[in-house]
PDB file of C-alpha atoms in Angstrom:
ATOM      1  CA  UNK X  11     -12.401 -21.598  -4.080  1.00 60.00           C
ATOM      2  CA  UNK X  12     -14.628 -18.753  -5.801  1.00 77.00           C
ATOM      3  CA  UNK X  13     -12.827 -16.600  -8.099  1.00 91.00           C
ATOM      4  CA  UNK X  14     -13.607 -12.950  -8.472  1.00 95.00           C
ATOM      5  CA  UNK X  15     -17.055 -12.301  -8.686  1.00 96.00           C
ATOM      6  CA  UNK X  16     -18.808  -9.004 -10.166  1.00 97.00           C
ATOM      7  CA  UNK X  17     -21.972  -8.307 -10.631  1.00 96.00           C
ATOM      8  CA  UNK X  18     -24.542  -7.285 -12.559  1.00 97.00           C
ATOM      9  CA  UNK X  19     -22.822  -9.353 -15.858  1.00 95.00           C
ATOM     10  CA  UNK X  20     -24.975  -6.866 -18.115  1.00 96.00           C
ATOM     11  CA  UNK X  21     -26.256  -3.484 -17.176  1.00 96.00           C
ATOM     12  CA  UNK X  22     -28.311  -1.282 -20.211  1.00 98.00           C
ATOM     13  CA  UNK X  23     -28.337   2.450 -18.846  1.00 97.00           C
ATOM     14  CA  UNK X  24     -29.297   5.955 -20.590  1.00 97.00           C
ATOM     15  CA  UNK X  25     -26.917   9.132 -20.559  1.00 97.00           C
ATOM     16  CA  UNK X  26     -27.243  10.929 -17.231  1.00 97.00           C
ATOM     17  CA  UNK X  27     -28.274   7.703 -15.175  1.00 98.00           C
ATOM     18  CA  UNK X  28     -26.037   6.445 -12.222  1.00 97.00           C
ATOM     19  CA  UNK X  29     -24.662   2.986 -11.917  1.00 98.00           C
ATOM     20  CA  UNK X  30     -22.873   0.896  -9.463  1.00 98.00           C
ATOM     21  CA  UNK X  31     -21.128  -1.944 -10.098  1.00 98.00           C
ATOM     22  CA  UNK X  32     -19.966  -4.471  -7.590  1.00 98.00           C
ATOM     23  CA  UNK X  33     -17.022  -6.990  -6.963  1.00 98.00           C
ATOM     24  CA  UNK X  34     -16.006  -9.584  -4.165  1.00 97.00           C
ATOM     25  CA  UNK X  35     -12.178 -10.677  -4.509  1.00 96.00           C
ATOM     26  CA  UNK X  36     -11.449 -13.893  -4.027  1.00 95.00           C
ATOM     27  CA  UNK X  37     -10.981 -14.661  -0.070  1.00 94.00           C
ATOM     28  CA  UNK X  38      -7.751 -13.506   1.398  1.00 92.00           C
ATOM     29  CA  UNK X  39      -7.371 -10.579  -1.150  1.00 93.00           C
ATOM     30  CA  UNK X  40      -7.175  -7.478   0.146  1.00 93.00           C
ATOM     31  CA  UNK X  41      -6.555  -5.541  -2.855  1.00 93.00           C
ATOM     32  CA  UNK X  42      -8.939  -4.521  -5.463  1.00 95.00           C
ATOM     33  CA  UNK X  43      -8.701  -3.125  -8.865  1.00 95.00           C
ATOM     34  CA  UNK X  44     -10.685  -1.620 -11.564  1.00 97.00           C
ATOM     35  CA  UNK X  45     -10.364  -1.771 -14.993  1.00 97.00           C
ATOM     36  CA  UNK X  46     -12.262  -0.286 -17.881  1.00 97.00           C
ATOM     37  CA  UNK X  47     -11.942  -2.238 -21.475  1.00 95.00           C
ATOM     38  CA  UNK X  48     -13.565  -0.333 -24.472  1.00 94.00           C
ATOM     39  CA  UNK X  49     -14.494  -2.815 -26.973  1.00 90.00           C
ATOM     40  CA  UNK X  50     -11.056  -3.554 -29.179  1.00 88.00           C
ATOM     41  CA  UNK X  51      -8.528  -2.245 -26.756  1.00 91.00           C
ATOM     42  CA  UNK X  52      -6.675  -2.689 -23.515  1.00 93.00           C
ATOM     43  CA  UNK X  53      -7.922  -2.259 -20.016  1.00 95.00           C
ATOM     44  CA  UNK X  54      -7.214   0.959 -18.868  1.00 95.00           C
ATOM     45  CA  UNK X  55      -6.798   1.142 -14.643  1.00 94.00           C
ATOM     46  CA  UNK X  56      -9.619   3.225 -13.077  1.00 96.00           C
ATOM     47  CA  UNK X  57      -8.831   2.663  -8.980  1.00 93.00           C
ATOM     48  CA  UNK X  58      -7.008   0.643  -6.496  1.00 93.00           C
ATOM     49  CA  UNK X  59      -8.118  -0.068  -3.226  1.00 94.00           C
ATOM     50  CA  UNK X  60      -6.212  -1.474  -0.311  1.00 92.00           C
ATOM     51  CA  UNK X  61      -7.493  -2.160   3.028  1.00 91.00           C
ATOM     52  CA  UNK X  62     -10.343   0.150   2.314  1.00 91.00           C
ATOM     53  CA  UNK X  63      -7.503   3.390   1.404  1.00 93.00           C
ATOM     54  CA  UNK X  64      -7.536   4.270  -2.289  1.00 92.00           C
ATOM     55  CA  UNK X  65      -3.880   3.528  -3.050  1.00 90.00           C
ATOM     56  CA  UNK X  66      -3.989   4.079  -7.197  1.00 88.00           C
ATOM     57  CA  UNK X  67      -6.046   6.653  -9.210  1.00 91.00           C
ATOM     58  CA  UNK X  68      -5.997   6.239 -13.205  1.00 91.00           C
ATOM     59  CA  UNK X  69      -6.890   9.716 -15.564  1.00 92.00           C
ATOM     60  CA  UNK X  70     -10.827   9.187 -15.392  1.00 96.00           C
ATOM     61  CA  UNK X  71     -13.035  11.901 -14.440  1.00 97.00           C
ATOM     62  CA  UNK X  72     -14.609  12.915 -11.287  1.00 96.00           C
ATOM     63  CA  UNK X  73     -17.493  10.939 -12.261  1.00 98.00           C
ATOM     64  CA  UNK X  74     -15.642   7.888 -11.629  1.00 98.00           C
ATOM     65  CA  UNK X  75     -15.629   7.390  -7.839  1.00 97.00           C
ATOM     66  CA  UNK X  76     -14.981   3.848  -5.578  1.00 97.00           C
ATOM     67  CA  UNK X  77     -14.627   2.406  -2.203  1.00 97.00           C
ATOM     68  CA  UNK X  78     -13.637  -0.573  -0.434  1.00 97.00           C
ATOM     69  CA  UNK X  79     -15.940  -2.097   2.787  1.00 97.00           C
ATOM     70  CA  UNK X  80     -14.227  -4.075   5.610  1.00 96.00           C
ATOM     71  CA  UNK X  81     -14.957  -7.458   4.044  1.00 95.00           C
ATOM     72  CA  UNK X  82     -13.026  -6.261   1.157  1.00 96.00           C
ATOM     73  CA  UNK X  83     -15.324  -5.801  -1.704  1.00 97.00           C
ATOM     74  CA  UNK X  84     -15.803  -2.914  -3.362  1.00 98.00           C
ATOM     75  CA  UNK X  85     -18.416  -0.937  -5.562  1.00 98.00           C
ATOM     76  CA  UNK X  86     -17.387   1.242  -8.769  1.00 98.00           C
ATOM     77  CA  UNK X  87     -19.541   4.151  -9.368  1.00 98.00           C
ATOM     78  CA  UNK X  88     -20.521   6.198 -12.361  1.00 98.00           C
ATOM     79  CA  UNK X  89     -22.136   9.274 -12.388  1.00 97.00           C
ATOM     80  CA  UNK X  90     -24.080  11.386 -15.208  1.00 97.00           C
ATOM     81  CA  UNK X  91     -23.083   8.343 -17.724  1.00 98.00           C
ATOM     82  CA  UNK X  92     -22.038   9.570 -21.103  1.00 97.00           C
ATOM     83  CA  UNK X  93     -21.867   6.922 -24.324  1.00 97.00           C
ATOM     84  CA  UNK X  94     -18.392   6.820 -24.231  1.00 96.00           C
ATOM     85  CA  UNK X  95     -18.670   5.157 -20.792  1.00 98.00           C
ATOM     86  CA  UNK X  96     -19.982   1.968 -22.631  1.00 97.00           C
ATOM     87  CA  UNK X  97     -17.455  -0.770 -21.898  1.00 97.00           C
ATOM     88  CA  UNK X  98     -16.446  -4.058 -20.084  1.00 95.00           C
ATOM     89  CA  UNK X  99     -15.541  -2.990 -16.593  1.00 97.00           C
ATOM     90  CA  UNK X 100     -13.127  -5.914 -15.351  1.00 96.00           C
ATOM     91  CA  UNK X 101     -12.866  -6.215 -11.386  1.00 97.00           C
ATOM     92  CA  UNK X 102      -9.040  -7.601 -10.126  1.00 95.00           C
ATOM     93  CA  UNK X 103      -8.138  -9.084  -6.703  1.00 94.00           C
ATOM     94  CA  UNK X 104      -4.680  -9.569  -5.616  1.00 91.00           C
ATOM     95  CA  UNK X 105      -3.180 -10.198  -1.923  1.00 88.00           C
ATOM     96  CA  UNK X 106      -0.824  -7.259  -1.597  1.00 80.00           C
ATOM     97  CA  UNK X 107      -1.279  -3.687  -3.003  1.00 75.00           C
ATOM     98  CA  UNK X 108       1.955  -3.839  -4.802  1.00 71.00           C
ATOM     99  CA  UNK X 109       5.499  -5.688  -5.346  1.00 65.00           C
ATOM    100  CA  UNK X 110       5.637  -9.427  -7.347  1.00 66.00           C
ATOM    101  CA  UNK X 111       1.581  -9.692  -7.196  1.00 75.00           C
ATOM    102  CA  UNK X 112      -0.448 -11.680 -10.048  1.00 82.00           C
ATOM    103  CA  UNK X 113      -3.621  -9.910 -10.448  1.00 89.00           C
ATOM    104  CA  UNK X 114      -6.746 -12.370 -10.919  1.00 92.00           C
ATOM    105  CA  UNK X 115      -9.751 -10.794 -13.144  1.00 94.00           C
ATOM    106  CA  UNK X 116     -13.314 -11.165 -12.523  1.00 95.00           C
ATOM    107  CA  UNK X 117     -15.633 -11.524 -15.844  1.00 93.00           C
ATOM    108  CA  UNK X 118     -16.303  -7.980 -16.100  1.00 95.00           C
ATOM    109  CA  UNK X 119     -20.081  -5.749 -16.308  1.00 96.00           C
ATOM    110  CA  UNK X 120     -20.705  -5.006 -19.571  1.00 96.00           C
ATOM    111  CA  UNK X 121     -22.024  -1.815 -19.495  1.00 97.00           C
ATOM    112  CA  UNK X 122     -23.683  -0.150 -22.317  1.00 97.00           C
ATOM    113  CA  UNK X 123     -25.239   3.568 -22.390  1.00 97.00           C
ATOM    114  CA  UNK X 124     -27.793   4.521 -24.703  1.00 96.00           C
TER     115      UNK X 124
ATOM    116  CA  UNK R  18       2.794   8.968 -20.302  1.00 78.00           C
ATOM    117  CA  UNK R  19       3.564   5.106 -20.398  1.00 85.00           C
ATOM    118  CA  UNK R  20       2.919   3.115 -23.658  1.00 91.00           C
ATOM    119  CA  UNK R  21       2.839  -0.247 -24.322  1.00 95.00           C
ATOM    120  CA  UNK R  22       2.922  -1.669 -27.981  1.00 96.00           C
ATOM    121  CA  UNK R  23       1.990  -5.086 -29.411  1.00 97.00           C
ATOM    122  CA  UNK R  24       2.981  -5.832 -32.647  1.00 96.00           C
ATOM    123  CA  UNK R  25       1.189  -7.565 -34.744  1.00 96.00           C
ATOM    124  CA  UNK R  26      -2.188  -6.609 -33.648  1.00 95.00           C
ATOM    125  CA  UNK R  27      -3.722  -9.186 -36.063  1.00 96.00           C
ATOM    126  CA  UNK R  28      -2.222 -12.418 -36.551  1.00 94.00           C
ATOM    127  CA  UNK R  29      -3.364 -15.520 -38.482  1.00 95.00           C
ATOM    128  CA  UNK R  30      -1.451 -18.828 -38.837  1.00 92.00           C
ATOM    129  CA  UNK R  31      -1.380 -21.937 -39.644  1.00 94.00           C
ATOM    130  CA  UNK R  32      -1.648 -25.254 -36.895  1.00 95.00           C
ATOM    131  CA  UNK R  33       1.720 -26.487 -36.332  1.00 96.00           C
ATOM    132  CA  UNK R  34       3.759 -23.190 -37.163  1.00 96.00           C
ATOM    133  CA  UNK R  35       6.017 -21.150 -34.621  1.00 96.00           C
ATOM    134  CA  UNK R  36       5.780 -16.957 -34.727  1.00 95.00           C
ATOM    135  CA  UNK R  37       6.403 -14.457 -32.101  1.00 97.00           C
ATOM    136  CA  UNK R  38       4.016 -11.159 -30.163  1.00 97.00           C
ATOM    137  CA  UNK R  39       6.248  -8.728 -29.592  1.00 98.00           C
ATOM    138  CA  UNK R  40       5.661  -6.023 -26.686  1.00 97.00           C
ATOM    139  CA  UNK R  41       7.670  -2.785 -26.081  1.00 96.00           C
ATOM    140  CA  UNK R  42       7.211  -0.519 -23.696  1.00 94.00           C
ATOM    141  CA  UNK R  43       8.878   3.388 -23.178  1.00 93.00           C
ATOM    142  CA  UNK R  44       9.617   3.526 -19.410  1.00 85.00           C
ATOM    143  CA  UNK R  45      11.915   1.778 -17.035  1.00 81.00           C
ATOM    144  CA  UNK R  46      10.082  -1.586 -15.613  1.00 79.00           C
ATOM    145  CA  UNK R  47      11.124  -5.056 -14.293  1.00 75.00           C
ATOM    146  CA  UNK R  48       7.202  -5.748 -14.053  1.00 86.00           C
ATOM    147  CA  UNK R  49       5.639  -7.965 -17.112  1.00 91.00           C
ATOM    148  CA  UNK R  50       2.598  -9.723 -17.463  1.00 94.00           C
ATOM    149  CA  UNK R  51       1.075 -11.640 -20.165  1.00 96.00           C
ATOM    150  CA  UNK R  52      -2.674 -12.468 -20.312  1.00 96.00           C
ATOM    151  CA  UNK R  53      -4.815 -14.178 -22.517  1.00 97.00           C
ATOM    152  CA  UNK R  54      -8.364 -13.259 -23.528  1.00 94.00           C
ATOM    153  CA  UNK R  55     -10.878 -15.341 -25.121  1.00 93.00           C
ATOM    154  CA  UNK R  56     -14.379 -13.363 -26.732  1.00 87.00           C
ATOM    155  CA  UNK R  57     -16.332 -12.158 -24.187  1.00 82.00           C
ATOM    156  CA  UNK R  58     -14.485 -13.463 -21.411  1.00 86.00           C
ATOM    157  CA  UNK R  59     -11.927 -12.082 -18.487  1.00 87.00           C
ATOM    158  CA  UNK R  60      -8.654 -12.229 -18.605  1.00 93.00           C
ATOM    159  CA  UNK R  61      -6.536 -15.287 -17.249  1.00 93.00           C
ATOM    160  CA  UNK R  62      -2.761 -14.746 -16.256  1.00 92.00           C
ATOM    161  CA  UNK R  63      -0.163 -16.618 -18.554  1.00 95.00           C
ATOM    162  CA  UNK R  64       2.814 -15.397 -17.028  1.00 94.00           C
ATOM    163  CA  UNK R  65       4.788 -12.372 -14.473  1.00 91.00           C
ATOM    164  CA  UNK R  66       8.095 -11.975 -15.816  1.00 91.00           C
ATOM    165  CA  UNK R  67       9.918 -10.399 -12.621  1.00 85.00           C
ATOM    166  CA  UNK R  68      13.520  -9.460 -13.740  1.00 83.00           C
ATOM    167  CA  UNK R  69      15.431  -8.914 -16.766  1.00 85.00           C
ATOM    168  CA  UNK R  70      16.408 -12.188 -18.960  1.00 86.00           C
ATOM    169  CA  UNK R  71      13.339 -13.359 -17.493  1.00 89.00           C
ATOM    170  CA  UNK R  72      12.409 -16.280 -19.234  1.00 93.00           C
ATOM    171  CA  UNK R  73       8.703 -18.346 -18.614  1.00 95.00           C
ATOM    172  CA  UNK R  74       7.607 -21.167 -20.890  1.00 96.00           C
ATOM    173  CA  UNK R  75       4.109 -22.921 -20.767  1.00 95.00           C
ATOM    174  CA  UNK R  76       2.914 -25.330 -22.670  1.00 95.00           C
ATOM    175  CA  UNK R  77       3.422 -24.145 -26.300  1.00 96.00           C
ATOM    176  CA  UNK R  78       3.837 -20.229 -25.029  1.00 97.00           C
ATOM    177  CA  UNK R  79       6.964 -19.127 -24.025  1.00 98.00           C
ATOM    178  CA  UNK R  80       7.615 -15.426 -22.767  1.00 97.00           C
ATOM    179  CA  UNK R  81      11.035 -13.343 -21.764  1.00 96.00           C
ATOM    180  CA  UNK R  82      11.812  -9.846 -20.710  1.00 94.00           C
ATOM    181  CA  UNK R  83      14.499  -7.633 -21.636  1.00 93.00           C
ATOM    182  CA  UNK R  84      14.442  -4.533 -19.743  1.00 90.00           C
ATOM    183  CA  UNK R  85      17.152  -2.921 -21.030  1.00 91.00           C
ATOM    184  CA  UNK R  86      15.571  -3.345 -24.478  1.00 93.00           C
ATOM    185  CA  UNK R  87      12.649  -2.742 -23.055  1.00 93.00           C
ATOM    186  CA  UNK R  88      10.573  -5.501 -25.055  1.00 95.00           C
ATOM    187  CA  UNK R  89       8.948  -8.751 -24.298  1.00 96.00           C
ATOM    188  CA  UNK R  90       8.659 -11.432 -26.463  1.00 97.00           C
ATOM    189  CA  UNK R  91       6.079 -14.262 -26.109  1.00 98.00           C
ATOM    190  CA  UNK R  92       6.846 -16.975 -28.614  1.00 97.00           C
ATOM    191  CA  UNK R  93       4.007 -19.642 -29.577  1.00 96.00           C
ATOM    192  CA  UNK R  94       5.325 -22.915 -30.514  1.00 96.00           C
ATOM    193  CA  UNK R  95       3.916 -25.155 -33.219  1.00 94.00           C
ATOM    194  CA  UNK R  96       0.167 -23.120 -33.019  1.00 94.00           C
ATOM    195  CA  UNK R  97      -3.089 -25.324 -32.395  1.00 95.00           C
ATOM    196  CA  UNK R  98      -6.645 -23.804 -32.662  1.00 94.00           C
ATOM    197  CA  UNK R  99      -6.990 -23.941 -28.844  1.00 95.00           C
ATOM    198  CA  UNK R 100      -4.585 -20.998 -28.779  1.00 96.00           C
ATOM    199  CA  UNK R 101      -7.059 -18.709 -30.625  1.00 96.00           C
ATOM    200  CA  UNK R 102      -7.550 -15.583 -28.243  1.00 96.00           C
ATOM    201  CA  UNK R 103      -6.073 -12.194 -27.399  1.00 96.00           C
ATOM    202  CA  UNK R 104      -3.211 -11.649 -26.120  1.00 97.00           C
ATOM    203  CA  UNK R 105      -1.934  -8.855 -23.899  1.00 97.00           C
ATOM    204  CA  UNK R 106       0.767  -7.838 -22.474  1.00 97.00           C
ATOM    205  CA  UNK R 107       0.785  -5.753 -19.078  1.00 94.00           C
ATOM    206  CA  UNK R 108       3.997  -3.400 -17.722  1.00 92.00           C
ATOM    207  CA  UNK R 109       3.755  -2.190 -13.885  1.00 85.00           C
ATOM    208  CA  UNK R 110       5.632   0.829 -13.377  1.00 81.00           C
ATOM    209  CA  UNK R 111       6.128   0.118 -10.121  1.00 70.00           C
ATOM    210  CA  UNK R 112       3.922   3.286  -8.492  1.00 66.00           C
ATOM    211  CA  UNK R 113       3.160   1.654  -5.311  1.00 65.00           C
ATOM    212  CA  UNK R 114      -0.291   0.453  -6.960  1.00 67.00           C
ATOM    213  CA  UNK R 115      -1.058  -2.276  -8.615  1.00 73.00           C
ATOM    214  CA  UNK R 116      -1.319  -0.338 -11.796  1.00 84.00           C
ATOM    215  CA  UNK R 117      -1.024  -1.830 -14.984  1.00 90.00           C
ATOM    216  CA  UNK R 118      -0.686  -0.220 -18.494  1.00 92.00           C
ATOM    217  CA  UNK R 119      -1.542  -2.468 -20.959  1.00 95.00           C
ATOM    218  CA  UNK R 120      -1.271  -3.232 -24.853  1.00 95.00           C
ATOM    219  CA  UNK R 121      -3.454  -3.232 -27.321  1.00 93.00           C
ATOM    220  CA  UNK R 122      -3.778  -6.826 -27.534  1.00 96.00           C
ATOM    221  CA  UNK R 123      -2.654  -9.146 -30.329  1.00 97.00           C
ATOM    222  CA  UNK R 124      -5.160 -10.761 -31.946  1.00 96.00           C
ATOM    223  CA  UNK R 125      -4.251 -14.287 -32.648  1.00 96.00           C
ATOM    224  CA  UNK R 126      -6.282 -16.987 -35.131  1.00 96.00           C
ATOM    225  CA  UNK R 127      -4.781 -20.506 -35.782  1.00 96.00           C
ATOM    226  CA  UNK R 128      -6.061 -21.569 -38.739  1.00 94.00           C
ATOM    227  CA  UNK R 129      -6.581 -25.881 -39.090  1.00 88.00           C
TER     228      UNK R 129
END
């Protein structure tokens, strides 16, 4: 069975640009995650989705948005990049939005602003 | 706001020797997770501790919870190289959302 899958792997962008990044959970999941890991620290949660309702915001700007589509994958957008946006931006599937649920992380879009 | 410690954030040791990653964490949770990263890779589940006195063991890694404490432990026993990675440990608060806070990450090196 395919794991999580995100893609691009690498993405180079200059400040101001837009990106979207994209991730399929692994089939059955109905619960997607976002995570944002700055080089040397911890993921830090950006969004849950579940069932295509955001059910989890994390303290990111407004620039940060997200959405879920019927087959369950979901796109991560950033708007009006900054350099502090550079990062590893790690995709996570589970089967239930909550409760005793393992999360399973994709490899993660490295994205770097220039 | 929730934190999550690791302590050490660096550790080097020797092949063969035991030591222990300690995680605490400053608000009520039953939720634990351990994960392992290697450079420039995701992040692979170890363990979900579920309930205090939790207690997981894998291999050479064994983890427990104490939520009254609140601290995990994950203990590595007699360290080989393959064990070189990151290590993080990951505390739901139990919002309704699959939400995790996690540590900074323990750095781990097993030296030959």
């Amino acid at each position: 069975d395919a794991g999580v899958t995100q893609s691009p792997t690498h993405l180079i962008k200059t400040r101001g640009q837009h990106v979207t990044l994209r991730c399929s959970p692994i089939s059955g999941h109905k619960s997607v995650s976002w995570y944002q890991q700055v080089l040397g620290q911890g993921p830090q949660f950006i969004f849950q989705y579940y069932e295509k309702e955001e059910r989890g915001r994390g303290n990111f700007p407004d620039r940060f948005s997200a959405r879920q589509f019927p087959n369950y994958s979901s796109e991560l957008n950033v708007n009006a990049l900054l350099l502090g946006d550079s990062a590893l931006y790690l995709c996570a599937s589970s089967r239930r939005a909550a409760g005793n649920e393992k999360l399973f992380f994709g490899s993660g879009t490295q994205l770097s602003v220039l | 706001e929730l934190k999550v410690e690791q302590n050490p954030l660096f550790l080097s040791m020797q092949e063969g020797k035991n030591y222990t990653i300690y995680c605490n964490y400053s608000t009520t949770s039953d939720r634990l997770y351990w994960y392992r990263q290697d450079p420039g890779k995701s992040l692979e589940s170890l363990f979900v501790l579920l309930s205090n006195g939790a207690v997981k063991q894998e291999g050479r890694l064994m983890a427990s919870l104490d939520t009254k404490a609140r601290l995990s432990t994950l203990h590595i026993t007699a360290a080989v190289h393959d064990l070189s990675a990151t290590y993080f440990c990951a505390v739901d608060p139990s919002t309704g959302a699959n939400n995790l806070f996690f540590g900074t990450g323990t750095r781990l090196t097993v030296i030959p």
